[in-house]
CSV table of C-alpha atoms in Angstrom, one decimal:
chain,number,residue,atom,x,y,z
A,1282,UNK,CA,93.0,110.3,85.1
A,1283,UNK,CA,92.9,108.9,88.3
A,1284,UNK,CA,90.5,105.9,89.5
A,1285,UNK,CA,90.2,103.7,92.2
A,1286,UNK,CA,92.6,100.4,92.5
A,1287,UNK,CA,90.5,98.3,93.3
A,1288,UNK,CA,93.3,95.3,94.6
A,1289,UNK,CA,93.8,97.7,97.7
A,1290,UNK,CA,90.8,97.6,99.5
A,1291,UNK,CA,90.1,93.8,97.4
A,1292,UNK,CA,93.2,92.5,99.5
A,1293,UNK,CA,92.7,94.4,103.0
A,1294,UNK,CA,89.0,92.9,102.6
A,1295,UNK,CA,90.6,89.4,102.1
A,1296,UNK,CA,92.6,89.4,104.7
A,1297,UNK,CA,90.2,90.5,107.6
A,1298,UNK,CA,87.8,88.1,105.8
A,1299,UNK,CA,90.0,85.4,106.6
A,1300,UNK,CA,90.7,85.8,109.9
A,1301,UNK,CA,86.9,86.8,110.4
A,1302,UNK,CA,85.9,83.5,108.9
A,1303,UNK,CA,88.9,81.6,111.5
A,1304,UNK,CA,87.8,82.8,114.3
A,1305,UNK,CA,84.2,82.1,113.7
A,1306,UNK,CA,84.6,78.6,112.3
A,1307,UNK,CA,86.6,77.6,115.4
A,1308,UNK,CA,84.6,79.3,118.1
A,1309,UNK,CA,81.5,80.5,116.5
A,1310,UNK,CA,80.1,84.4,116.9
A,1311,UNK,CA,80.4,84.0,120.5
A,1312,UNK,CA,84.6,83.3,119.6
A,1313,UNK,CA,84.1,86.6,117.1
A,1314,UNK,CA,82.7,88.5,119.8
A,1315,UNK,CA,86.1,87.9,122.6
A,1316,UNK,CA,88.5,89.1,119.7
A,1317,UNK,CA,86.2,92.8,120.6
A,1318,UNK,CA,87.7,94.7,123.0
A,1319,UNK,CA,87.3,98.5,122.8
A,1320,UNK,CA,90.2,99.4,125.3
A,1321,UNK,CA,92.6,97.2,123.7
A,1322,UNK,CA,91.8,99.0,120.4
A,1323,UNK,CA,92.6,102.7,122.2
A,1324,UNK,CA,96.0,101.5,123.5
A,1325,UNK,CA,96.8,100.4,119.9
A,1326,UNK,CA,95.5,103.2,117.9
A,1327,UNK,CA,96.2,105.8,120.7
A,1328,UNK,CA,99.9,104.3,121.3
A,1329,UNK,CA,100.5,104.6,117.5
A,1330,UNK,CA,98.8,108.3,116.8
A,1331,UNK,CA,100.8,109.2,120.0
A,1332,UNK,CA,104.3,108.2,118.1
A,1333,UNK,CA,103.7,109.6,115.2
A,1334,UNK,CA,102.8,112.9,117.0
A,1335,UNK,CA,106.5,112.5,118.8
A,1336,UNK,CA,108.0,111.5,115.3
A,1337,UNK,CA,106.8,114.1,112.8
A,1338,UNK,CA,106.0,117.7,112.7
A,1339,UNK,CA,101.8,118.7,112.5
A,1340,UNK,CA,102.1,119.7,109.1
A,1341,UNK,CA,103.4,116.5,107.7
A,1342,UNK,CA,100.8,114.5,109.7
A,1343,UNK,CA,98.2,116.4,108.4
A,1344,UNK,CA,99.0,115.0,104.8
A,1345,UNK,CA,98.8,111.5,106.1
A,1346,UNK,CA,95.4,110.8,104.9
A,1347,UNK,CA,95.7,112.1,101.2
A,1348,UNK,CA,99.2,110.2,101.2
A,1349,UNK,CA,97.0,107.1,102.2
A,1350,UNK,CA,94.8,107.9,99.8
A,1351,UNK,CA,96.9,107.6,96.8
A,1352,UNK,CA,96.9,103.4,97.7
A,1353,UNK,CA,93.6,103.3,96.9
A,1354,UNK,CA,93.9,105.1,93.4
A,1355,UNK,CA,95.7,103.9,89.8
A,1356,UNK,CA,96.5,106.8,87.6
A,1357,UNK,CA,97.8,105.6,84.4
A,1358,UNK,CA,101.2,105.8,83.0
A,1359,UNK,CA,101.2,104.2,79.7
A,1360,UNK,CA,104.5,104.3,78.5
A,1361,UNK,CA,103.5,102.8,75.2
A,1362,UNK,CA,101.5,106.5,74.9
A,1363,UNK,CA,104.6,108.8,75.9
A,1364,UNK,CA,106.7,106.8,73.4
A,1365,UNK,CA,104.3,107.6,70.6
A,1366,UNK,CA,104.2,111.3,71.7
A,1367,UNK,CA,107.6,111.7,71.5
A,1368,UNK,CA,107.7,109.7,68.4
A,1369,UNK,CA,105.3,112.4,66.9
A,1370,UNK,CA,107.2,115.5,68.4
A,1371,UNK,CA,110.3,114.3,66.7
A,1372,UNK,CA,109.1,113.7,63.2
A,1373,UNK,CA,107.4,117.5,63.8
A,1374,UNK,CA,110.5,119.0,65.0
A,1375,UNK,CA,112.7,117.5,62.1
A,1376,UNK,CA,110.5,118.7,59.7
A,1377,UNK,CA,109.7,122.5,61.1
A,1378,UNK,CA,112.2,123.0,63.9
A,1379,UNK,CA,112.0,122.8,68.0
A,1380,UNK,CA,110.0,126.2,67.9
A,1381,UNK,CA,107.0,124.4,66.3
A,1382,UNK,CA,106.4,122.1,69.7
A,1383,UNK,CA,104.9,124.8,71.2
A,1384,UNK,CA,101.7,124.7,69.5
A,1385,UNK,CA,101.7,121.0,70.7
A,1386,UNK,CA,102.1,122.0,74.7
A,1387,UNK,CA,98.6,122.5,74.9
A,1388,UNK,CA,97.7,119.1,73.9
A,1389,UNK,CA,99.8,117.7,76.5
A,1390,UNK,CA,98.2,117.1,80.0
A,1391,UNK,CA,101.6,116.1,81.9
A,1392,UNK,CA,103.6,118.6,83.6
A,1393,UNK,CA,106.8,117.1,83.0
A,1394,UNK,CA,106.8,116.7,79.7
A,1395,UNK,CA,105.9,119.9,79.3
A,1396,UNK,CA,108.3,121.3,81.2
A,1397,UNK,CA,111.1,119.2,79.5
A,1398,UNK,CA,109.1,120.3,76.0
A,1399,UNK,CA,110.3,124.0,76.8
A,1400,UNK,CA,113.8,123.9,78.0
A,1401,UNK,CA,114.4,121.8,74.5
A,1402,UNK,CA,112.2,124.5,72.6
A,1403,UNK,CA,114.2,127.2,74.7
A,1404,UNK,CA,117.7,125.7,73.7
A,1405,UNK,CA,119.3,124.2,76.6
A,1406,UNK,CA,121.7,122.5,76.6
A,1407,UNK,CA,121.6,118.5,76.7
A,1408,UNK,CA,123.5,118.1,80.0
A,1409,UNK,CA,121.7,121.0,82.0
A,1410,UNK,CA,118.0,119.5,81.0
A,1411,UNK,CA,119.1,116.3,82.2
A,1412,UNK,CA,120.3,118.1,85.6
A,1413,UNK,CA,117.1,120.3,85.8
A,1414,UNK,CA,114.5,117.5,85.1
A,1415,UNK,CA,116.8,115.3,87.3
A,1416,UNK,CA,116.8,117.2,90.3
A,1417,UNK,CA,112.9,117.3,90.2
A,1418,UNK,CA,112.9,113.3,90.0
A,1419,UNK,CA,115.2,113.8,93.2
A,1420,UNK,CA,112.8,116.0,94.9
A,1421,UNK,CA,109.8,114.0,93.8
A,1422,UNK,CA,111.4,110.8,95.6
A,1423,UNK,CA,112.2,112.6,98.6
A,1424,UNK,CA,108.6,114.0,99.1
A,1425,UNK,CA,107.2,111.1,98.5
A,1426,UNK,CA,109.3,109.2,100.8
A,1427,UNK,CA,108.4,111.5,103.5
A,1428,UNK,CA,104.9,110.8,102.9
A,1429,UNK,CA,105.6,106.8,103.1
A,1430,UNK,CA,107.7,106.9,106.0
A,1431,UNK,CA,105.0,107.7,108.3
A,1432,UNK,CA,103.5,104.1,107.4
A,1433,UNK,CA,106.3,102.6,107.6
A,1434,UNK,CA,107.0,103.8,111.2
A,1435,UNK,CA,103.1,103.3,112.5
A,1436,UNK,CA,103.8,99.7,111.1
A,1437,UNK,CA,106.2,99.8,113.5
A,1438,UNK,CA,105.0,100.9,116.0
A,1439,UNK,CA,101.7,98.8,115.7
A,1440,UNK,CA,103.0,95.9,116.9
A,1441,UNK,CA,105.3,97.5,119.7
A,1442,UNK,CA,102.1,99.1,121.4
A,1443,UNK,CA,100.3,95.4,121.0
A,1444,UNK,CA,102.8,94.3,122.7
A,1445,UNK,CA,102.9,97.3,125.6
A,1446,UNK,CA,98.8,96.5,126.0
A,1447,UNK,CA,100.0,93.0,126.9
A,1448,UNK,CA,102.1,94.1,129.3
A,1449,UNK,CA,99.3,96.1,131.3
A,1450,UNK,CA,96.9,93.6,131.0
A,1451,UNK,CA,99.2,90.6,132.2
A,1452,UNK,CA,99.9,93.1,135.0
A,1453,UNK,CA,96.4,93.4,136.0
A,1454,UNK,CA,96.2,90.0,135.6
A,1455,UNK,CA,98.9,89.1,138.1
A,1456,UNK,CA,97.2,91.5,140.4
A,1457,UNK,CA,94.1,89.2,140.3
A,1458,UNK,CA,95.8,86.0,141.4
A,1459,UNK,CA,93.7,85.4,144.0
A,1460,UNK,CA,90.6,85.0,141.8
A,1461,UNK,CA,92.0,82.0,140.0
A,1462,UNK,CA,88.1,82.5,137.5
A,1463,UNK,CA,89.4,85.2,135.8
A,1464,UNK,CA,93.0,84.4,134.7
A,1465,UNK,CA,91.9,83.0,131.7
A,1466,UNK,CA,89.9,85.7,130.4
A,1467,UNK,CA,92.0,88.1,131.5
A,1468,UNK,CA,94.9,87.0,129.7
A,1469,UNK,CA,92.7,86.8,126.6
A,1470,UNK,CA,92.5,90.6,126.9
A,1471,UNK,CA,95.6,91.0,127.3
A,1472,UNK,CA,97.2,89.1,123.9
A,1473,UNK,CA,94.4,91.4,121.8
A,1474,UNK,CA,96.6,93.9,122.1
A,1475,UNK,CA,99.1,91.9,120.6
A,1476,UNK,CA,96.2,90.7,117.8
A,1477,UNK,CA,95.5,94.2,117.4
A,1478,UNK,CA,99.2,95.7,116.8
A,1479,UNK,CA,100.3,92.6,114.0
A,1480,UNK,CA,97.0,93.1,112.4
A,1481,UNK,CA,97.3,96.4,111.7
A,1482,UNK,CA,101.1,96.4,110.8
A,1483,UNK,CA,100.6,93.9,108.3
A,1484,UNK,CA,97.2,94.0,107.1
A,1485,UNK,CA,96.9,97.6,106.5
A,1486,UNK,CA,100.1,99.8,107.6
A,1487,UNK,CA,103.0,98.2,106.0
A,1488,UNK,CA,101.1,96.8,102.9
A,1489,UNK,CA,100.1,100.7,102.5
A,1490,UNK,CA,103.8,102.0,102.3
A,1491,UNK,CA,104.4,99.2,100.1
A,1492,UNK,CA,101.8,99.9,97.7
A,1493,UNK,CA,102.8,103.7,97.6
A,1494,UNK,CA,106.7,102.6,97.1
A,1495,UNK,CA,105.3,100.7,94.1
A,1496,UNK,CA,103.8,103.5,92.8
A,1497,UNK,CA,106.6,106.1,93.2
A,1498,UNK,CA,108.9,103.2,91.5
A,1499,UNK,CA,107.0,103.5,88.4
A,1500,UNK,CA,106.4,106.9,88.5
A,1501,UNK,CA,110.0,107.7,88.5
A,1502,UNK,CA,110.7,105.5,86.0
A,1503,UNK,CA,108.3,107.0,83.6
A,1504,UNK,CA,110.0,110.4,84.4
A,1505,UNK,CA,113.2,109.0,83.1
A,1506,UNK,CA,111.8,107.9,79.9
A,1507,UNK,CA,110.5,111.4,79.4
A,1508,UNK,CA,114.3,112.8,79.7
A,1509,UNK,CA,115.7,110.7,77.3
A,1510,UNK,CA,112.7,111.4,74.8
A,1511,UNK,CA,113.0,115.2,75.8
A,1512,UNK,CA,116.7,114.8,75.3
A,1513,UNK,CA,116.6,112.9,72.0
A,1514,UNK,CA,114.0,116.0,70.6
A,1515,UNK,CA,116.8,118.6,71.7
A,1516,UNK,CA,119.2,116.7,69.8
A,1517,UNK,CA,117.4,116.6,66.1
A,1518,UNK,CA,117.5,112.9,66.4
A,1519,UNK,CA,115.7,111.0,63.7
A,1520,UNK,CA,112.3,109.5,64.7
A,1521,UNK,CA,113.3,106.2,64.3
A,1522,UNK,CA,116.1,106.7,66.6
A,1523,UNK,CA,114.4,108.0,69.4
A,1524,UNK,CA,111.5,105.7,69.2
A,1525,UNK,CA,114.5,102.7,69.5
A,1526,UNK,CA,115.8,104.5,72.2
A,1527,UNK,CA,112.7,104.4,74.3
A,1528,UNK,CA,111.3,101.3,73.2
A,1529,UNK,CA,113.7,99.6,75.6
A,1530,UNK,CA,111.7,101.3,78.3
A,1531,UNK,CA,108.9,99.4,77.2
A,1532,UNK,CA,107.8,95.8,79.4
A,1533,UNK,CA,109.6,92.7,78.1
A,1534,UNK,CA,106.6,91.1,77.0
A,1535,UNK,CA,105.9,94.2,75.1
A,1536,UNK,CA,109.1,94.2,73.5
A,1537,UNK,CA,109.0,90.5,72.2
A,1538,UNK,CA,105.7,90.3,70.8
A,1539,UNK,CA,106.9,93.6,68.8
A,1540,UNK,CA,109.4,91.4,67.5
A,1541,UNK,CA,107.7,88.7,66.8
A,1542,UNK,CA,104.6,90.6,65.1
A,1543,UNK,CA,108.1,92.0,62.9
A,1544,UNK,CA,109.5,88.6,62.3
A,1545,UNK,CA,105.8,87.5,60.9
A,1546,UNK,CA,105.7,90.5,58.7
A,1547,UNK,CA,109.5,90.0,57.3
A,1548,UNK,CA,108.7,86.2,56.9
């Protein structure tokens, strides 16, 4: 079940908070008002949507906001969970074969293991359900890199349109020379822009494609615990075994207080 991660928006808010709060205890709300300029936002924004146009195809960029979205929700992968499912699947298959599992397939929610459930029910062979479930990890990564990389180029390109809005407005400054009154506000104008194209880069854009590179990470490597539990049902191996095998999956700090909850008991 999905639900909203909360550190996303927490930190974005942070961030603008702090350079709200800045700007205003230097130079007051009239100070917060200069950092507004609405044509300095379109060259940004426009520059960067006009890129992206140039950089992917229409049906990619049309994902771009549920790919965003997926920063701001935390589905939960408790590995602790898939260990004790496979833990139970073993001991069930042991004692009335592989054919049994499929009365459990039902009770499973996750495609994956499902899928990896059958090819062992359906006797595969070890090596060609580690290919199969393999090659879906592979295609997993690759889609959802696609997705990421159009944050990581509109971070890049943030900055380089902040930094083409300069250029105009220092032009239109230099044109104005003979008005000596309005260099100084003029070149204000012209480094928002600039403001604009970092903010945005590293406030929202990259810290995005981070945050969904995170995700993937784990998601993958909670796909690769399910092969070796899938593999380890195909085999016949002992319940013990297989819950060894995967423990090592588990976090570190999981794995020692196991160990030390076992010492206690031995002691």
């Amino acid at each position: 079940m999905k639900k909203i991660d909360m550190l996303t928006p927490i930190g974005i808010l942070i961030g603008i908070s702090m350079v709200v709060f800045g700007v205003i205890s230097s130079g007051g709300m009239s100070g917060f008002l200069a950092f507004i300029d609405v044509p300095s936002m379109l060259i940004v924004l426009g520059g960067v949507f006009g890129t992206l146009c140039v950089s992917f195809p229409l049906k990619q960029l049309k994902n771009m906001g549920r790919v965003g979205k997926q920063a701001f929700q935390s589905k939960e992968i408790n590995v602790e969970e898939i260990v004790g499912t496979f833990l139970h699947l073993s001991e069930k298959a042991r004692r009335e074969g592989l054919l049994s599992l499929e009365a459990e397939l039902e009770q499973i929610d996750d495609s994956f293991v499902k899928k990896g459930i059958l090819l062992a029910v359906d006797g595969v062979e070890p090596e060609m359900i580690r290919e199969l479930l393999e090659a879906e990890i592979a295609a997993v990564e690759e889609r959802h890199a696609r997705g990421r990389s159009m944050f990581e180029k509109a971070g890049d390109y943030a900055p380089a349109w902040g930094m083409i809005g300069t250029l105009v407005g220092l032009v239109l400054m230099l044109k104005s020379l003979n008005t000596p009154s309005s260099l100084g506000p003029n070149m204000a104008i012209a480094l928002l822009t600039t403001f604009y194209g970092a903010l945005l880069s590293n406030l929202f854009f990259q810290p995005i494609a981070a945050k969904l590179a995170g995700k993937t990470e784990h998601e993958l490597f909670v796909k690769e615990v399910i092969i070796e539990g899938v593999i380890g049902l195909q085999a016949g191996q002992n319940s013990r075994f297989v819950q060894a095998k995967l423990k090592v999956f588990a976090p570190v700090e999981k794995r020692k207080l196991e160990e030390k909850s076992e010492h206690v008991r031995e002691a």
